[in-house]
Short mmCIF file of C-alpha atoms in Angstrom, two decimals:
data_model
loop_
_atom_site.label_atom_id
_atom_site.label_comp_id
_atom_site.label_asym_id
_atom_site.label_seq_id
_atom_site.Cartn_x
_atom_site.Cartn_y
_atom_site.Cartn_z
CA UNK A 112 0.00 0.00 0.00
CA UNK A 113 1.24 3.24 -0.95
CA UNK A 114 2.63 5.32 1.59
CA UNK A 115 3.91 8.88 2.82
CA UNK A 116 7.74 8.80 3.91
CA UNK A 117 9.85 11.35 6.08
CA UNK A 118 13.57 11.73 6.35
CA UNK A 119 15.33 11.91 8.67
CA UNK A 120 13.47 10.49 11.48
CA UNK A 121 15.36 12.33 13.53
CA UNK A 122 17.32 15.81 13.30
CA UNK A 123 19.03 17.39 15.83
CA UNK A 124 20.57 21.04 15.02
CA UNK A 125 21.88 24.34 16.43
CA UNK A 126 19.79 27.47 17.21
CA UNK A 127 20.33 29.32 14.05
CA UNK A 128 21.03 26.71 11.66
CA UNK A 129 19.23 26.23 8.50
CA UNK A 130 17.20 22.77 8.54
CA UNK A 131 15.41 20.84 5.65
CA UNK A 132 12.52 18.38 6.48
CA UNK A 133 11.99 15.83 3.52
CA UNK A 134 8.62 14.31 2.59
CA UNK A 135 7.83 12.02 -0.04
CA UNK A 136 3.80 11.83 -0.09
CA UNK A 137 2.11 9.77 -1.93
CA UNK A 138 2.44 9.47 -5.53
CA UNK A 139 -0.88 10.49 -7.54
CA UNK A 140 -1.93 13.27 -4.83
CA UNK A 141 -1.93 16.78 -5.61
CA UNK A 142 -2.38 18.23 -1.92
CA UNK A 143 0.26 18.53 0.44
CA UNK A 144 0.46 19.83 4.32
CA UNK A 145 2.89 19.86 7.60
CA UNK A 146 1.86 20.17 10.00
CA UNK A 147 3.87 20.32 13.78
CA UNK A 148 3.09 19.13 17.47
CA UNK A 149 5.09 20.40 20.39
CA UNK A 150 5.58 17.86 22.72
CA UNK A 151 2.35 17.99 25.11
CA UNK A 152 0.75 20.20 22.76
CA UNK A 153 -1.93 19.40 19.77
CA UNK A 154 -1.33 18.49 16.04
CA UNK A 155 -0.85 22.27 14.69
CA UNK A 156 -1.72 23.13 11.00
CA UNK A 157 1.47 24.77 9.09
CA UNK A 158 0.80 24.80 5.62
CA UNK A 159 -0.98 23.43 2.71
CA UNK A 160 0.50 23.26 -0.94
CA UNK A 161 -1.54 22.48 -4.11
CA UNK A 162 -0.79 23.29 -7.63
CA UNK A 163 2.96 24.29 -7.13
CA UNK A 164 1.59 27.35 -4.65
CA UNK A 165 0.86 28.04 -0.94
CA UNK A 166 -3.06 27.68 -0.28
CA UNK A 167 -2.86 28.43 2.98
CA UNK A 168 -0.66 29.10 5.88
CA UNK A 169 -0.86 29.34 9.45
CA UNK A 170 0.52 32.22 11.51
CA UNK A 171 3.15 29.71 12.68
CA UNK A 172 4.28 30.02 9.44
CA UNK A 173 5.84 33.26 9.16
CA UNK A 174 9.19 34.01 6.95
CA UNK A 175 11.22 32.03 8.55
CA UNK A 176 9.41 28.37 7.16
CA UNK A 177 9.27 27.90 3.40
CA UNK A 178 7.89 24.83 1.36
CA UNK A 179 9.08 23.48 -1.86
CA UNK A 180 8.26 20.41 -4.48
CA UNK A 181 11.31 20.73 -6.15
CA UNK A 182 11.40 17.67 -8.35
CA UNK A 183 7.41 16.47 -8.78
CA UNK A 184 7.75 14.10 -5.87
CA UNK A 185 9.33 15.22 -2.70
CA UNK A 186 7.95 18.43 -0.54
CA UNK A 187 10.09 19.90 1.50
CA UNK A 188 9.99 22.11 4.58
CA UNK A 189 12.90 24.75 5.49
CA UNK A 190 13.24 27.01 8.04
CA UNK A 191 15.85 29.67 7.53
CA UNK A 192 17.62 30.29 11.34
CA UNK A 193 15.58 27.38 14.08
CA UNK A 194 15.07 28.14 16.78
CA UNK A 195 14.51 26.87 20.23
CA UNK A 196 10.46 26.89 19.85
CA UNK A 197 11.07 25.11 16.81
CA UNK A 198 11.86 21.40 18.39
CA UNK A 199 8.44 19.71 17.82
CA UNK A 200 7.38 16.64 15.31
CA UNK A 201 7.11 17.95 11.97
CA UNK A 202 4.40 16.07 9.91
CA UNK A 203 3.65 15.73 6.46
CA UNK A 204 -0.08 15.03 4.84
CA UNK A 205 -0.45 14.45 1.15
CA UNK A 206 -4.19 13.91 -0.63
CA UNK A 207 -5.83 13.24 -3.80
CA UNK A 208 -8.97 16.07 -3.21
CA UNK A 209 -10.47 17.39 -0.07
CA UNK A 210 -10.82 14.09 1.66
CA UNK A 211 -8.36 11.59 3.62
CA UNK A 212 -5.25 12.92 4.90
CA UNK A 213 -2.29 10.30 4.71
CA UNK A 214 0.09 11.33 7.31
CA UNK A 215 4.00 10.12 7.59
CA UNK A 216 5.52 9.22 10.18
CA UNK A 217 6.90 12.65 10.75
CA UNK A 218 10.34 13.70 11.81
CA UNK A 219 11.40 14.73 15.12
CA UNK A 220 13.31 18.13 14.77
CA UNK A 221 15.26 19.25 18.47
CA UNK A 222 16.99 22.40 18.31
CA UNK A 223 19.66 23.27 20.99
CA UNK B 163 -10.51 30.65 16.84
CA UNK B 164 -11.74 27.57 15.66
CA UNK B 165 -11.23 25.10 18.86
CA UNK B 166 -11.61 21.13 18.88
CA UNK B 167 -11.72 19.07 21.96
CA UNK B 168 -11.60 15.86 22.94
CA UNK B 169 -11.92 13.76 26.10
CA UNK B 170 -10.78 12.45 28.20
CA UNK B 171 -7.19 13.35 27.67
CA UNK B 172 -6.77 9.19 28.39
CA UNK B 173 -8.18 6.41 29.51
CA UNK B 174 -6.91 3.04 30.88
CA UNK B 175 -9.33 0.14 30.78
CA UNK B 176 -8.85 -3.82 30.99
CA UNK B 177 -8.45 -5.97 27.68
CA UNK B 178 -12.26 -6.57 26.89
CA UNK B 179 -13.87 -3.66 28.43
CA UNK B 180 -15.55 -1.15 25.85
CA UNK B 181 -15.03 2.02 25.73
CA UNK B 182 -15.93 5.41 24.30
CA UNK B 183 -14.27 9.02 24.22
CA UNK B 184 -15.91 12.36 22.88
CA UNK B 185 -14.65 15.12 20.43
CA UNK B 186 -16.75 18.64 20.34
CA UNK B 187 -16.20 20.92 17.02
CA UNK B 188 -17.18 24.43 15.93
CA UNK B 189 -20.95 23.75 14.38
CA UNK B 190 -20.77 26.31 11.90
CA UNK B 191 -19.29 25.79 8.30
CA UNK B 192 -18.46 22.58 9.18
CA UNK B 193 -17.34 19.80 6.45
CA UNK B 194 -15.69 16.80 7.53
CA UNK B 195 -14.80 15.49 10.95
CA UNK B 196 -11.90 13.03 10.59
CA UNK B 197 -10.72 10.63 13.25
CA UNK B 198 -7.07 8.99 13.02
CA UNK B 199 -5.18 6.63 15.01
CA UNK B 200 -1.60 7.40 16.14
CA UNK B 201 0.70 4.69 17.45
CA UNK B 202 3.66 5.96 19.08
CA UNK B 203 6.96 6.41 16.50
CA UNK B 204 4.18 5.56 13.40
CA UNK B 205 1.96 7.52 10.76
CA UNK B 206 -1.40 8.89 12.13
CA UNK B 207 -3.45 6.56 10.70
CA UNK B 208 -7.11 7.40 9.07
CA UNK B 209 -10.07 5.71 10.58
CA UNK B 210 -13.10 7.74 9.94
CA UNK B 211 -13.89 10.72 7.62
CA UNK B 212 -17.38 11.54 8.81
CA UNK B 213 -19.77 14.52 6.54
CA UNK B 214 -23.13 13.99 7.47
CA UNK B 215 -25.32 14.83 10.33
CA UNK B 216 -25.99 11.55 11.91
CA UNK B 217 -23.63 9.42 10.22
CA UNK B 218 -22.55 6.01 11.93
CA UNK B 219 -19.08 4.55 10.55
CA UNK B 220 -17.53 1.08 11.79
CA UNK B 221 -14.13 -0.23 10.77
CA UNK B 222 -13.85 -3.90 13.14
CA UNK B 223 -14.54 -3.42 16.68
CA UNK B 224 -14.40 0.41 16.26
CA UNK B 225 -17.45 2.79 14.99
CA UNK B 226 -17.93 6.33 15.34
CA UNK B 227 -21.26 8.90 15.46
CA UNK B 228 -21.24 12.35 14.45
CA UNK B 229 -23.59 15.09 15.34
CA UNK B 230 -23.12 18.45 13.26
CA UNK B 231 -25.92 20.22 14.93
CA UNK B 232 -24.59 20.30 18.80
CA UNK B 233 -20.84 20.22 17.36
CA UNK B 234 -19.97 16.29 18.92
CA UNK B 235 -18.76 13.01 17.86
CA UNK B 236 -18.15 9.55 19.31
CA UNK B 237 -15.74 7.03 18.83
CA UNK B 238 -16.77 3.10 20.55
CA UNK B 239 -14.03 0.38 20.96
CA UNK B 240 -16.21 -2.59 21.54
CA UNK B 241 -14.06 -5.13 23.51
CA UNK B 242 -10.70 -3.70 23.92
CA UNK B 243 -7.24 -5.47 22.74
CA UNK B 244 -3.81 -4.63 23.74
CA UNK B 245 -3.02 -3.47 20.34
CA UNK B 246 -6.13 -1.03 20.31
CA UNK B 247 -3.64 1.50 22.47
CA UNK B 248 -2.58 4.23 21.01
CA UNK B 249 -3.88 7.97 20.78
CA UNK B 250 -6.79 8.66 18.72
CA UNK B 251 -7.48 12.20 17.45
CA UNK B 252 -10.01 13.64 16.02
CA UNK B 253 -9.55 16.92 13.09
CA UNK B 254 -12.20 19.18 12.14
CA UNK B 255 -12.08 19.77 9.01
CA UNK B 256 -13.97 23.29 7.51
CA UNK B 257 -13.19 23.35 3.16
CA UNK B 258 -10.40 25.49 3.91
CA UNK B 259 -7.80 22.31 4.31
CA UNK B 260 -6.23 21.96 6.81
CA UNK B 261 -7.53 19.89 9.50
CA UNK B 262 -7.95 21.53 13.24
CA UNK B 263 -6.65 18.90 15.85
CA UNK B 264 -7.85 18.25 19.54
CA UNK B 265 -5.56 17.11 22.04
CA UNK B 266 -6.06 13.55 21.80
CA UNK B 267 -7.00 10.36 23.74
CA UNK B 268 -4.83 7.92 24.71
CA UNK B 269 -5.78 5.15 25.14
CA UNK B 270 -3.98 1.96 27.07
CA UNK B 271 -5.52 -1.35 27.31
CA UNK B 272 -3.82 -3.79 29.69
CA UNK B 273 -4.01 -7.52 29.08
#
């Protein structure tokens, strides 16, 4: 069964550093999220990408986070200079229309 | 601010009790109310996409009610297993996309 995929599993980085979260969703869907959840905290909507564009973004998302589907299969999420407030489980969604979201398994970011 | 929540934050029962939790959503403009299974270190996993007012879904030993009017939906686990632990979440989801978490329930069944 198809399947959305996240790498790394795991990053660890240094406040100010530049980080890229990977996502490979699923391959005939044309909407993608990421979301993020804090630890102890709920699932928190970032962004959602469809036709090559930002739909919509959460005021999480401020200049700092940027999405990209660079090649016609991954999506990736960057954020320019982490910081501490940033260490949470990043999550990526992909769909085919406005109905199921298939999540991955999402990648732990820490920042210290 | 659109606000979903869901209780209890989590529950411990004995393999074979059943159980049920609750998860209250904005009424207005609502669309979909989607319930997922999460498994610690795994993908959120889909169980229910629920539209209409009154709608009953079932997937095994699980089902789930939804009532748009008073902003409220159910999920039953009829005979609990071990492997029915996890956190389940429910997302309320308004035609904008994104999906609106609550907090969660977690859930642990002990053999």
């Amino acid at each position: 069964e198809p399947e959305v995929t996240q790498t790394p599993s795991h990053q660890v980085t240094q406040m100010g550093q530049e980080v890229i979260l990977r996502c490979v969703p699923i391959s005939n869907h044309l909407y993608f999220y990421w979301y993020r959840q804090i630890l102890g905290q709920k699932v928190e909507f970032l962004v959602s990408f469809y036709n090559n564009e930002i739909s919509e973004k959460s005021e999480i998302f401020d200049d700092q986070f940027s999405v990209e589907r660079p090649d016609g299969s991954n999506f990736t999420l960057k954020i320019r200079s982490t910081k501490l407030e940033d260490s949470a489980m990043y999550f990526c969604a992909s769909t085919w229309e406005a109905d199921t979201q298939y999540f991955g398994p999402g990648t732990r970011l820490t920042v210290l | 601010i659109l606000n979903v929540e869901q209780s209890p934050q989590s529950l411990h029962v004995q393999e074979g009790d059943s159980t049920n939790f609750t998860c209250s959503f904005p009424s207005s403009n609502f669309y979909a109310l989607h319930w997922y299974r999460w498994e610690t270190a795994k993908s959120p996993e889909a169980l229910f996409v629920m539209t209409l007012n009154g709608d009953e879904k079932k997937k095994g030993r699980i089902s789930a009610t939804l009532n748009t009017k008073e902003g409220y939906s159910y999920l039953y686990i009829k005979g609990s297993q071990p492997e029915d632990s996890a956190t389940y979440l429910c997302a309320f989801y308004n035609q904008g996309g994104k999906l609106i978490f609550g907090q969660g329930t977690e859930l642990s069944v002990k053999p």
